Amino acid sequence: MVLVIDPQIAGISGDMLLSSLIDLGANKDKVIDGIKKSEKFFSDSTIKKLDFQKTKKRGIEALELILEIDEHTHERKGSEIKKAINDSTQNLGLSNKAKIFAESCIDSLIFSESKIHGVSEESVHFHEASSIDTLVDIVGITIALDDLRLFDEKIICMPVSVGGGSVTFSHGTMSNPASAILEIFKNSYLKIRGNDANDELTTPTGACILANLTNTCMDYYPAMKIDSIGYGAGQKDFQNFSNVLKLVRGSTNNLESDSVKILETNVDDISGEILGNLIEKIMQKGARDVSIYHGITKKGRPTNLVSVICDDQNIDEIVDTLVLETGTLGVRISESNRFVVPRTNENISLTVDGKSFDVRYKKSTFKGKTDFKIEFDDLRDISNTIEKSIKETESLLRKEIEKLGN
């Protein structure tokens, strides 16, 4: 199963995600009851009304959170809010994954404020996030995710719309996205994008929940069979789009999916030695794979196409290496979604010909069948040590690994 979170147009806030999870099928009564039980851990705040109702945003029907509160404080210590959330999740008997998630969300908020203002995390005070709204969002979403068993599913997030213009809050006015949003997303692999909404579309609470829920960001929906859809409405109305967060839950094949960058360049008059060294250097920069294809280009010239698969964070270093090592005048960059057979990295100690070796291998499982591949560097070193061919050494190691049930 897979869940796609789609904040490409309207961004995300805590109440939008909570509402969309209820619309997706989470038990509304269970969520409301859990939030009300948590109210006692939040001093000087009372929930007068809590419900979810259908509304329309630019013609799109969605579920909206109805929350009326009575509170008389405008500032709270981050540690106070964290204790209230932790006490709530403990009291509600949620799963360990749920408890860890809720604590991670408030930790992200506290850390971002600490970083921005240059104070210790123990000294952080919240203003906008000091309301019981924060507890309602984080605890409610945690209950809903646990109820839908989404902590055990693959979660993908589309690029997050943050809006544009400026935002005004307790510390004054600054350009949007505000520093807290940037700080939260900085430590994730999620992507943000601005637009002409001239308003804040993604809130700090929404950002911290997303960043702790998934690190997988894709520009396109994966191949999937759609099972259910949830629409969560935001409080604001906009002229040009529906202020609605969309969740899509469905099933895929058993392969994992991710998104990678493809770097390509054609190089002429490069020797095999330089190309071999290039492959080595690019792999050291964190590339996932490097391929070189021989062909003919314009005017019948022989050429080598260098193709590199890498992640976002490695692009700059790898492009630098390509240019400096080959003298190429341009590198093409494209993005590709891919399906990946789930695998784990294993390490085992084996004795071969009376000698002990540490052997690394990748183990994969697909449709009930398990296979493994021994790391070539280990295979080569062991082959040289025991003075047997690569093929014979691999056969010996495979038998030993299979014998141990690995």
XYZ file of C-alpha atoms in Angstrom:
406
model
C 0.000 0.000 0.000
C 1.055 3.580 -0.609
C -0.202 6.982 0.523
C 0.377 10.045 -1.656
C 0.201 13.441 0.060
C -0.523 16.120 -2.539
C 0.144 19.701 -1.299
C 1.241 20.932 -4.760
C -1.432 23.622 -5.052
C -2.791 24.516 -1.615
C 0.136 23.624 0.631
C -0.484 22.011 4.006
C -1.478 22.888 7.552
C -2.192 20.688 10.550
C -5.975 21.059 10.305
C -5.944 20.334 6.548
C -4.027 17.081 7.052
C -6.186 16.056 10.007
C -9.380 16.700 8.046
C -8.127 14.834 4.974
C -7.204 11.805 7.118
C -10.733 11.713 8.540
C -12.118 12.039 5.004
C -9.801 9.210 3.951
C -11.438 6.910 6.498
C -9.891 7.467 9.937
C -12.353 6.959 12.804
C -13.711 10.462 13.499
C -15.143 9.596 16.912
C -11.859 8.003 18.002
C -9.916 11.107 16.965
C -12.300 13.539 18.671
C -12.413 11.436 21.848
C -8.591 11.206 21.944
C -8.160 14.961 21.521
C -10.679 15.719 24.259
C -8.904 13.318 26.616
C -5.671 15.201 25.899
C -7.153 18.597 26.753
C -6.410 18.096 30.465
C -2.651 18.120 29.770
C -2.833 21.649 28.293
C -3.316 24.240 31.049
C -5.504 27.346 30.694
C -7.099 26.085 27.496
C -10.573 24.710 26.909
C -12.013 23.126 23.776
C -15.564 24.437 23.458
C -16.383 22.749 20.158
C -14.610 20.113 18.071
C -16.072 18.522 14.957
C -15.580 17.936 11.246
C -18.033 19.043 8.595
C -18.312 19.107 4.814
C -17.573 22.375 3.035
C -16.818 23.523 -0.515
C -13.698 25.305 -1.668
C -13.987 26.647 -5.227
C -16.420 23.850 -6.061
C -14.426 21.030 -4.423
C -16.152 19.297 -1.518
C -13.820 18.654 1.389
C -13.877 18.009 5.120
C -13.103 20.930 7.414
C -12.081 21.028 11.081
C -14.457 23.028 13.270
C -12.612 24.106 16.412
C -13.678 26.636 19.008
C -11.380 27.188 21.970
C -11.183 29.363 25.062
C -7.700 30.216 26.267
C -6.033 33.172 27.926
C -2.353 32.734 27.190
C -0.358 34.055 24.243
C 2.989 32.424 24.992
C 4.161 28.997 26.170
C 7.501 27.281 26.552
C 8.195 24.685 23.897
C 9.004 22.163 26.623
C 5.511 22.668 28.112
C 3.829 21.887 24.792
C 6.105 18.888 24.261
C 5.208 17.457 27.696
C 1.501 17.881 26.977
C 1.823 16.033 23.659
C 3.959 13.231 25.137
C 1.601 12.809 28.087
C -1.321 12.666 25.664
C 0.116 9.940 23.447
C 1.127 7.884 26.475
C -2.326 8.259 28.001
C -4.080 7.205 24.797
C -2.164 3.933 24.475
C -0.971 4.569 20.921
C 1.630 2.436 19.163
C 5.342 3.084 19.720
C 5.677 4.382 16.149
C 2.865 6.839 16.837
C 4.444 8.085 20.060
C 7.824 8.555 18.408
C 6.209 10.412 15.498
C 4.294 12.853 17.731
C 7.385 13.642 19.787
C 9.470 14.110 16.636
C 6.958 16.631 15.287
C 7.117 18.925 18.305
C 10.899 18.424 18.493
C 11.175 19.752 14.926
C 9.174 22.861 15.845
C 11.291 23.483 18.916
C 14.547 22.910 17.042
C 13.593 25.306 14.245
C 12.765 28.085 16.724
C 15.976 27.403 18.648
C 18.044 27.617 15.478
C 16.366 30.775 14.173
C 16.563 32.761 17.401
C 19.910 31.429 18.616
C 18.622 30.161 21.961
C 18.761 26.765 23.628
C 15.888 24.383 22.997
C 15.004 24.569 26.705
C 14.545 28.350 26.372
C 12.295 28.291 23.285
C 8.967 30.083 23.663
C 6.125 29.739 21.159
C 3.723 32.518 20.232
C 1.616 31.485 17.223
C 2.165 27.791 18.021
C 1.381 28.266 21.731
C -2.333 27.608 21.243
C -3.970 24.278 21.950
C -4.380 24.162 18.147
C -0.877 22.675 18.029
C -1.836 19.827 20.359
C -5.102 19.254 18.476
C -3.238 18.985 15.167
C -0.326 16.789 16.263
C -2.264 14.479 18.594
C -5.272 14.253 16.258
C -3.116 13.437 13.227
C -1.131 10.866 15.219
C -4.351 9.101 16.270
C -5.669 9.158 12.696
C -2.430 7.813 11.195
C -2.319 5.046 13.800
C -5.967 4.178 13.193
C -5.376 3.877 9.439
C -2.125 1.921 10.055
C -0.272 4.382 7.842
C 2.935 4.222 9.890
C 3.531 0.840 8.236
C 2.914 2.031 4.680
C 4.969 3.776 2.030
C 4.248 7.528 2.152
C 5.131 9.809 -0.766
C 4.875 13.592 -0.769
C 4.524 15.723 -3.883
C 6.349 19.109 -3.962
C 4.962 21.388 -1.241
C 3.435 24.730 -2.204
C 4.466 27.443 0.256
C 2.815 30.460 -1.386
C 4.497 33.828 -1.809
C 4.470 37.445 -0.676
C 5.131 38.175 2.972
C 3.958 36.882 6.328
C 3.425 38.878 9.526
C 3.638 37.317 12.983
C 4.917 38.021 16.493
C 8.467 38.721 15.321
C 7.388 41.150 12.589
C 7.074 40.839 8.818
C 9.290 38.734 6.562
C 9.192 37.199 3.122
C 7.262 33.979 2.720
C 8.228 31.172 3.365
C 9.159 32.174 6.892
C 12.404 31.030 8.501
C 10.721 28.256 10.510
C 9.391 26.613 7.332
C 12.808 26.753 5.677
C 14.570 25.396 8.757
C 12.182 22.449 9.042
C 12.433 21.482 5.373
C 16.206 22.035 5.280
C 16.841 18.750 7.040
C 14.474 16.730 4.841
C 14.469 15.598 1.221
C 11.097 17.214 0.558
C 10.824 19.910 -2.100
C 9.063 23.251 -1.788
C 7.776 25.587 -4.479
C 6.408 29.117 -4.389
C 3.487 30.573 -6.330
C 1.559 33.826 -6.722
C -0.900 33.185 -3.859
C 0.666 36.076 -1.890
C -0.090 34.220 1.340
C 1.318 31.529 3.625
C 0.083 28.173 2.302
C 2.235 25.884 4.451
C 2.334 26.414 8.209
C 5.177 25.422 10.542
C 2.982 22.727 12.102
C 2.104 21.337 8.673
C 5.776 21.420 7.664
C 7.037 19.617 10.758
C 4.379 16.914 10.420
C 5.279 16.313 6.774
C 9.032 16.276 7.429
C 8.601 13.618 10.126
C 6.104 11.563 8.163
C 8.155 10.957 5.023
C 11.427 11.732 3.294
C 10.223 10.532 -0.101
C 9.343 13.279 -2.566
C 8.222 12.637 -6.155
C 7.221 15.000 -8.949
C 4.694 12.536 -10.353
C 2.211 10.064 -8.916
C 3.527 6.489 -8.792
C 1.797 3.719 -10.741
C -0.971 2.717 -8.359
C -4.505 1.391 -8.066
C -6.540 4.010 -6.191
C -8.470 2.706 -3.192
C -9.528 5.878 -1.342
C -9.179 9.670 -1.504
C -9.358 12.247 1.275
C -9.846 16.000 0.913
C -9.024 18.365 3.783
C -10.065 22.023 3.578
C -8.016 24.927 4.894
C -9.551 27.917 6.653
C -8.695 30.464 3.946
C -10.364 31.039 0.573
C -8.504 31.889 -2.633
C -9.754 33.124 -5.982
C -7.592 30.981 -8.257
C -7.551 27.570 -6.591
C -9.287 25.320 -4.083
C -7.645 25.531 -0.688
C -7.743 21.761 -0.290
C -5.117 19.153 0.611
C -5.523 15.876 -1.253
C -4.564 12.409 0.040
C -4.620 9.377 -2.250
C -4.261 5.863 -0.867
C -3.802 2.840 -3.063
C -1.909 -0.284 -3.868
C 1.185 -0.777 -5.986
C 3.352 -3.728 -6.841
C 5.737 -4.964 -4.169
C 8.517 -2.718 -5.390
C 9.586 0.386 -3.537
C 9.656 3.639 -5.485
C 11.898 6.652 -5.356
C 13.023 9.536 -7.522
C 16.551 10.001 -8.882
C 18.400 12.478 -11.074
C 19.955 11.442 -14.384
C 23.058 13.380 -15.510
C 24.227 12.894 -19.091
C 26.999 14.319 -21.238
C 28.648 13.370 -24.512
C 32.456 13.446 -24.552
C 34.802 13.023 -27.518
C 38.522 12.263 -27.675
C 38.657 10.828 -24.133
C 40.883 7.838 -23.466
C 39.716 4.679 -21.745
C 42.035 5.398 -18.808
C 40.391 8.795 -18.200
C 36.916 7.273 -18.440
C 37.853 4.519 -15.979
C 39.190 7.094 -13.537
C 36.056 9.222 -14.092
C 33.790 6.350 -13.068
C 35.809 5.827 -9.890
C 35.724 9.522 -8.952
C 31.995 9.907 -9.621
C 31.156 6.855 -7.494
C 33.251 8.349 -4.683
C 31.071 11.496 -4.911
C 28.004 9.447 -4.009
C 26.584 8.436 -7.396
C 24.277 5.436 -7.376
C 25.491 4.207 -10.756
C 27.583 5.278 -13.748
C 27.332 3.939 -17.307
C 29.288 4.790 -20.443
C 27.871 4.074 -23.899
C 29.839 4.239 -27.138
C 28.199 5.698 -30.246
C 28.371 8.015 -33.222
C 27.389 11.683 -32.999
C 27.162 14.530 -35.538
C 29.464 14.460 -38.561
C 30.130 10.779 -37.893
C 32.283 11.466 -34.836
C 32.766 8.647 -32.316
C 31.507 9.657 -28.858
C 31.032 8.357 -25.330
C 27.758 9.055 -23.517
C 28.393 9.280 -19.776
C 25.177 8.619 -17.811
C 25.058 9.056 -14.030
C 22.264 8.158 -11.608
C 22.410 10.180 -8.376
C 20.393 11.921 -5.656
C 19.631 15.644 -5.403
C 22.283 16.291 -2.776
C 25.101 14.905 -4.968
C 24.370 16.819 -8.186
C 26.713 19.788 -7.764
C 29.787 17.758 -6.874
C 29.190 15.246 -9.669
C 28.602 17.956 -12.301
C 31.853 19.618 -11.190
C 33.678 16.315 -11.579
C 32.229 15.704 -15.044
C 33.283 19.142 -16.279
C 36.744 19.162 -14.702
C 37.671 15.604 -15.695
C 36.307 15.577 -19.271
C 36.218 19.215 -20.356
C 32.570 18.827 -21.422
C 30.713 22.069 -22.107
C 27.314 20.934 -20.840
C 25.533 18.366 -18.678
C 21.897 17.395 -19.186
C 19.869 16.888 -15.997
C 16.545 15.062 -15.854
C 14.468 13.415 -13.149
C 13.239 9.850 -13.226
C 10.948 7.867 -10.942
C 11.923 4.249 -10.514
C 10.756 1.069 -8.832
C 13.298 -0.666 -6.631
C 13.234 -4.206 -5.292
C 13.474 -3.965 -1.467
C 16.931 -4.919 -0.270
C 19.036 -4.972 2.892
C 22.792 -4.741 3.399
C 24.130 -7.769 5.269
C 27.494 -8.574 6.803
C 28.660 -12.035 7.827
C 31.908 -13.688 8.991
C 32.844 -16.819 7.007
C 35.734 -19.285 7.077
C 37.053 -20.381 3.681
C 40.126 -22.602 3.259
C 40.929 -22.147 6.942
C 40.889 -18.352 6.706
C 38.268 -16.018 8.219
C 36.685 -13.255 6.123
C 34.043 -10.573 6.619
C 31.680 -10.747 3.664
C 29.208 -8.028 2.679
C 26.219 -8.774 0.458
C 22.877 -7.316 -0.587
C 19.791 -9.444 0.066
C 16.572 -8.813 -1.856
C 13.098 -10.301 -1.593
C 10.464 -10.162 -4.320
C 7.196 -12.111 -4.516
C 8.334 -14.513 -1.827
C 11.674 -15.286 -3.445
C 14.937 -14.263 -1.779
C 18.236 -13.710 -3.541
C 21.543 -12.108 -2.636
C 24.577 -10.631 -4.349
C 28.046 -10.563 -2.787
C 29.934 -7.262 -2.923
C 32.474 -7.564 -5.722
C 35.285 -5.876 -3.750
C 35.014 -8.569 -1.054
C 34.713 -11.284 -3.687
C 37.865 -10.053 -5.457
C 39.914 -9.725 -2.247
C 38.916 -13.186 -1.003
C 39.578 -14.673 -4.455
C 43.106 -13.245 -4.449
C 43.782 -14.421 -0.892
C 42.683 -18.039 -1.388
C 44.085 -18.093 -4.954
C 40.897 -19.279 -6.631
C 38.972 -17.794 -9.536
C 36.226 -15.237 -8.945
C 33.629 -17.749 -10.171
C 34.864 -20.536 -7.878
C 35.139 -18.170 -4.904
C 31.606 -16.901 -5.424
C 30.272 -20.459 -5.541
C 32.028 -21.281 -2.236
C 30.753 -18.151 -0.496
C 27.181 -18.611 -1.735
C 27.092 -22.162 -0.384
C 28.331 -20.967 3.015
C 25.810 -18.115 3.184
C 22.937 -20.398 2.124
C 24.043 -23.030 4.665
C 23.708 -20.433 7.450
C 20.207 -19.542 6.288
C 21.071 -15.962 5.357
